Protein backbone atom coordinates (compact mmCIF):
# COMPACT_ATOMS: atom_id res chain seq x y z
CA UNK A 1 38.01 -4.66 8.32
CA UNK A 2 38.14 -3.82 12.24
CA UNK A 3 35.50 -0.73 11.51
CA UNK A 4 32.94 -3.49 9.90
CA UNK A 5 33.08 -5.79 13.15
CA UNK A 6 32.81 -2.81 15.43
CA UNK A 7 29.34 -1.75 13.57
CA UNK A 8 28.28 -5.21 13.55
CA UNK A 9 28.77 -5.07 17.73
CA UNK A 10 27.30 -1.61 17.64
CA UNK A 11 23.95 -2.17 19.15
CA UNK A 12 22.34 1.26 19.92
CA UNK A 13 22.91 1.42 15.55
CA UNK A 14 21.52 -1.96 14.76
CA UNK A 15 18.59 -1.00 17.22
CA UNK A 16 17.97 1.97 15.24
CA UNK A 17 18.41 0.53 12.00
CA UNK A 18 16.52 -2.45 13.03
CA UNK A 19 13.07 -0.40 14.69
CA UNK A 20 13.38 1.74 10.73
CA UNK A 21 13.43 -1.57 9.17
CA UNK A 22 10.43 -2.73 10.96
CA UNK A 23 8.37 0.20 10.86
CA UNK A 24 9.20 0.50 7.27
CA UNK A 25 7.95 -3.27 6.58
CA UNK A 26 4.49 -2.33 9.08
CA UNK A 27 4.04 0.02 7.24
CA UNK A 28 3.71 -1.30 3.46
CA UNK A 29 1.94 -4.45 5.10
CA UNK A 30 -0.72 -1.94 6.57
CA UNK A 31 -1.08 0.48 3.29
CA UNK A 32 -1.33 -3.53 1.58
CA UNK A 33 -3.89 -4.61 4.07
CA UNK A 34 -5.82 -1.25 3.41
CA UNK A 35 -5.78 -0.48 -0.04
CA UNK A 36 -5.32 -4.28 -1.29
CA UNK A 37 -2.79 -3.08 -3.67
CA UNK A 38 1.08 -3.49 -2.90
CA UNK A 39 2.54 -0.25 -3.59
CA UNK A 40 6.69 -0.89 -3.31
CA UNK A 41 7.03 3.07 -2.65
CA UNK A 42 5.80 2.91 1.24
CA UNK A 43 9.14 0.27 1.89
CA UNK A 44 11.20 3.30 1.60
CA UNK A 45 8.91 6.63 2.01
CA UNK A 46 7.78 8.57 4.36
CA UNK A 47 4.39 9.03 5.97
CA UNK A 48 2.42 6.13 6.75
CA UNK A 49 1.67 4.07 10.13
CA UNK A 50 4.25 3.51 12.05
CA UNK A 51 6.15 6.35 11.60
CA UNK A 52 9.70 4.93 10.89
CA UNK A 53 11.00 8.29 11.82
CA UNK A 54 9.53 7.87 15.36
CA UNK A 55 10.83 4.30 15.83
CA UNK A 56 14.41 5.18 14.63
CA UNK A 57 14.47 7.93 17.01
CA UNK A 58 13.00 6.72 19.82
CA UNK A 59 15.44 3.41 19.14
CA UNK A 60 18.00 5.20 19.37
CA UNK A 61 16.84 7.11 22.43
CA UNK A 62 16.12 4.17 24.54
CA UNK A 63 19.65 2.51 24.11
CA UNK A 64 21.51 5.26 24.56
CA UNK A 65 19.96 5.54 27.96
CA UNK A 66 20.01 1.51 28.55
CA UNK A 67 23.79 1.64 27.50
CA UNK A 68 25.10 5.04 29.12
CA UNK A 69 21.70 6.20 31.32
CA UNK A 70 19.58 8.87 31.53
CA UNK A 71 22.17 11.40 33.31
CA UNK A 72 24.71 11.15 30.48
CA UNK A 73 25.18 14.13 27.80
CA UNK A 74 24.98 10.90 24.93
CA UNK A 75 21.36 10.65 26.42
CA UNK A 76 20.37 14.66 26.22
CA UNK A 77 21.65 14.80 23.17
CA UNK A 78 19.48 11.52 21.68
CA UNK A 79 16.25 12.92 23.53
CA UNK A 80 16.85 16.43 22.33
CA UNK A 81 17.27 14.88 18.41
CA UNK A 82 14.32 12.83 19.06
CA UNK A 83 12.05 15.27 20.43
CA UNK A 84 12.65 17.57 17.19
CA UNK A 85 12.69 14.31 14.28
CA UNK A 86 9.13 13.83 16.13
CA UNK A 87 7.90 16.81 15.83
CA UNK A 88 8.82 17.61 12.55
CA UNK A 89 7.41 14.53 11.47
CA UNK A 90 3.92 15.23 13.24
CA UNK A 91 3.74 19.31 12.71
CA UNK A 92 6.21 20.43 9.63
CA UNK A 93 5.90 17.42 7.46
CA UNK A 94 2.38 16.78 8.17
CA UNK A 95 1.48 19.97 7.06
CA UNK A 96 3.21 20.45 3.78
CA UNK A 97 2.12 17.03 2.64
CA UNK A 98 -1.60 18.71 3.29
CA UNK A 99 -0.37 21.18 1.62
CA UNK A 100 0.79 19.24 -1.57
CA UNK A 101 -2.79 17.27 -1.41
CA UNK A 102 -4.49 20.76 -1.93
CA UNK A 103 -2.10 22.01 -4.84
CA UNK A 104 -2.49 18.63 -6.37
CA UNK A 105 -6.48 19.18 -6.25
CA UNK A 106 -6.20 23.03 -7.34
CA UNK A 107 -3.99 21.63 -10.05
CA UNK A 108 -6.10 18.50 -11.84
CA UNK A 109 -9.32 20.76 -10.93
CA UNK A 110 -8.62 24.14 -12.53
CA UNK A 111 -6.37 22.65 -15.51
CA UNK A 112 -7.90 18.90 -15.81
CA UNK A 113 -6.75 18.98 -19.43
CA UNK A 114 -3.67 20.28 -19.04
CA UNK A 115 -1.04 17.28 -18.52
CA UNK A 116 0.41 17.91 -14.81
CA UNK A 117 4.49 17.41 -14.99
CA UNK A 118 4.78 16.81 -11.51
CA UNK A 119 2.32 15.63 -9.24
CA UNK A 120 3.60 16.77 -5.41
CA UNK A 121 4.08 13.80 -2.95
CA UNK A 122 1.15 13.56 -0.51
CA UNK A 123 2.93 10.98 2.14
CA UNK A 124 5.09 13.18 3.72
CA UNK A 125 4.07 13.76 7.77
CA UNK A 126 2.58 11.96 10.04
CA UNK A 127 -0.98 12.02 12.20
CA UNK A 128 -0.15 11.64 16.93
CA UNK A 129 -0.96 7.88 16.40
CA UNK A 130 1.32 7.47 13.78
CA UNK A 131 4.31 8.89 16.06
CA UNK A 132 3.08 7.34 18.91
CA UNK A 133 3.02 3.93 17.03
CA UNK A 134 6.52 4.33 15.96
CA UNK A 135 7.55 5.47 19.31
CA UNK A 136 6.54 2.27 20.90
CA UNK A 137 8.33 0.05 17.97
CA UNK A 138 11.36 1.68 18.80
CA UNK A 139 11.29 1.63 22.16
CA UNK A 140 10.58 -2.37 21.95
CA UNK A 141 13.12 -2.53 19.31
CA UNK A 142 15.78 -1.56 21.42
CA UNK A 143 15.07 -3.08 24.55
CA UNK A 144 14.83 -6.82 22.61
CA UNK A 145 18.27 -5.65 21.45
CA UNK A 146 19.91 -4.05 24.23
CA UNK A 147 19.65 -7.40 25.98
């Protein structure tokens, strides 16, 4: 049970898990706050303010370089993984979850009474603020943490 005490003392993974966590629960409280409807999908999906992809990342970015610094290869390779989860999350993702809107409107539209089998999940990327949100939870995350 040595490995279960070591991840409970690992603090650059409970910062990470901890900023997902958070961003995850912002986020449901904000889709709850807009939409008055709880919808138990956004405490584990994707898309949505904060982006829980930023604030892992980011997280995880910030104490690496608080626990090893910024001219350590554990650091370049954190910033590197961060810089790509964040821009998948703002370019790739974003856009095929625009693209699934569109084929879900093509689909009810041309065939409305044709039962649909599948409808094609919508929350998938996320908008600069959203990143930029998440960025900034993680960041805090880890510094409260790192301490």
């Amino acid at each position: 049970m040595e490995w279960l005490t070591q991840l409970s003392n690992n603090k650059i993974l409970i910062s990470s898990v901890l900023a997902w966590l958070l961003a995850q629960i912002l986020k449901t409280l904000i889709n709850f706050l807009s939409t008055k409807e709880f919808n138990p999908e956004r405490l584990f999906g994707s898309g949505g303010m904060p982006s829980s992809h930023s604030s892992t990342v980011c997280a995880l970015v910030t104490a690496v370089a608080l626990n090893y610094g910024f001219d350590t290869y554990e650091f370049a390779m954190a910033a590197v993984f961060a810089i790509i989860v964040m821009y998948d999350a703002m370019n790739v993702r974003r856009e095929a979850g625009e693209h699934a809107k569109w084929i879900n409107l093509i689909t009810t539209t041309l065939q409305p009474d044709i039962p649909i089998e599948r409808k094609f999940k919508e929350y998938l990327g996320h908008t600069p603020l959203q990143v930029l949100m998440g960025a900034f939870l993680g960041v805090a995350t880890a510094f409260v943490i790192m301490q």
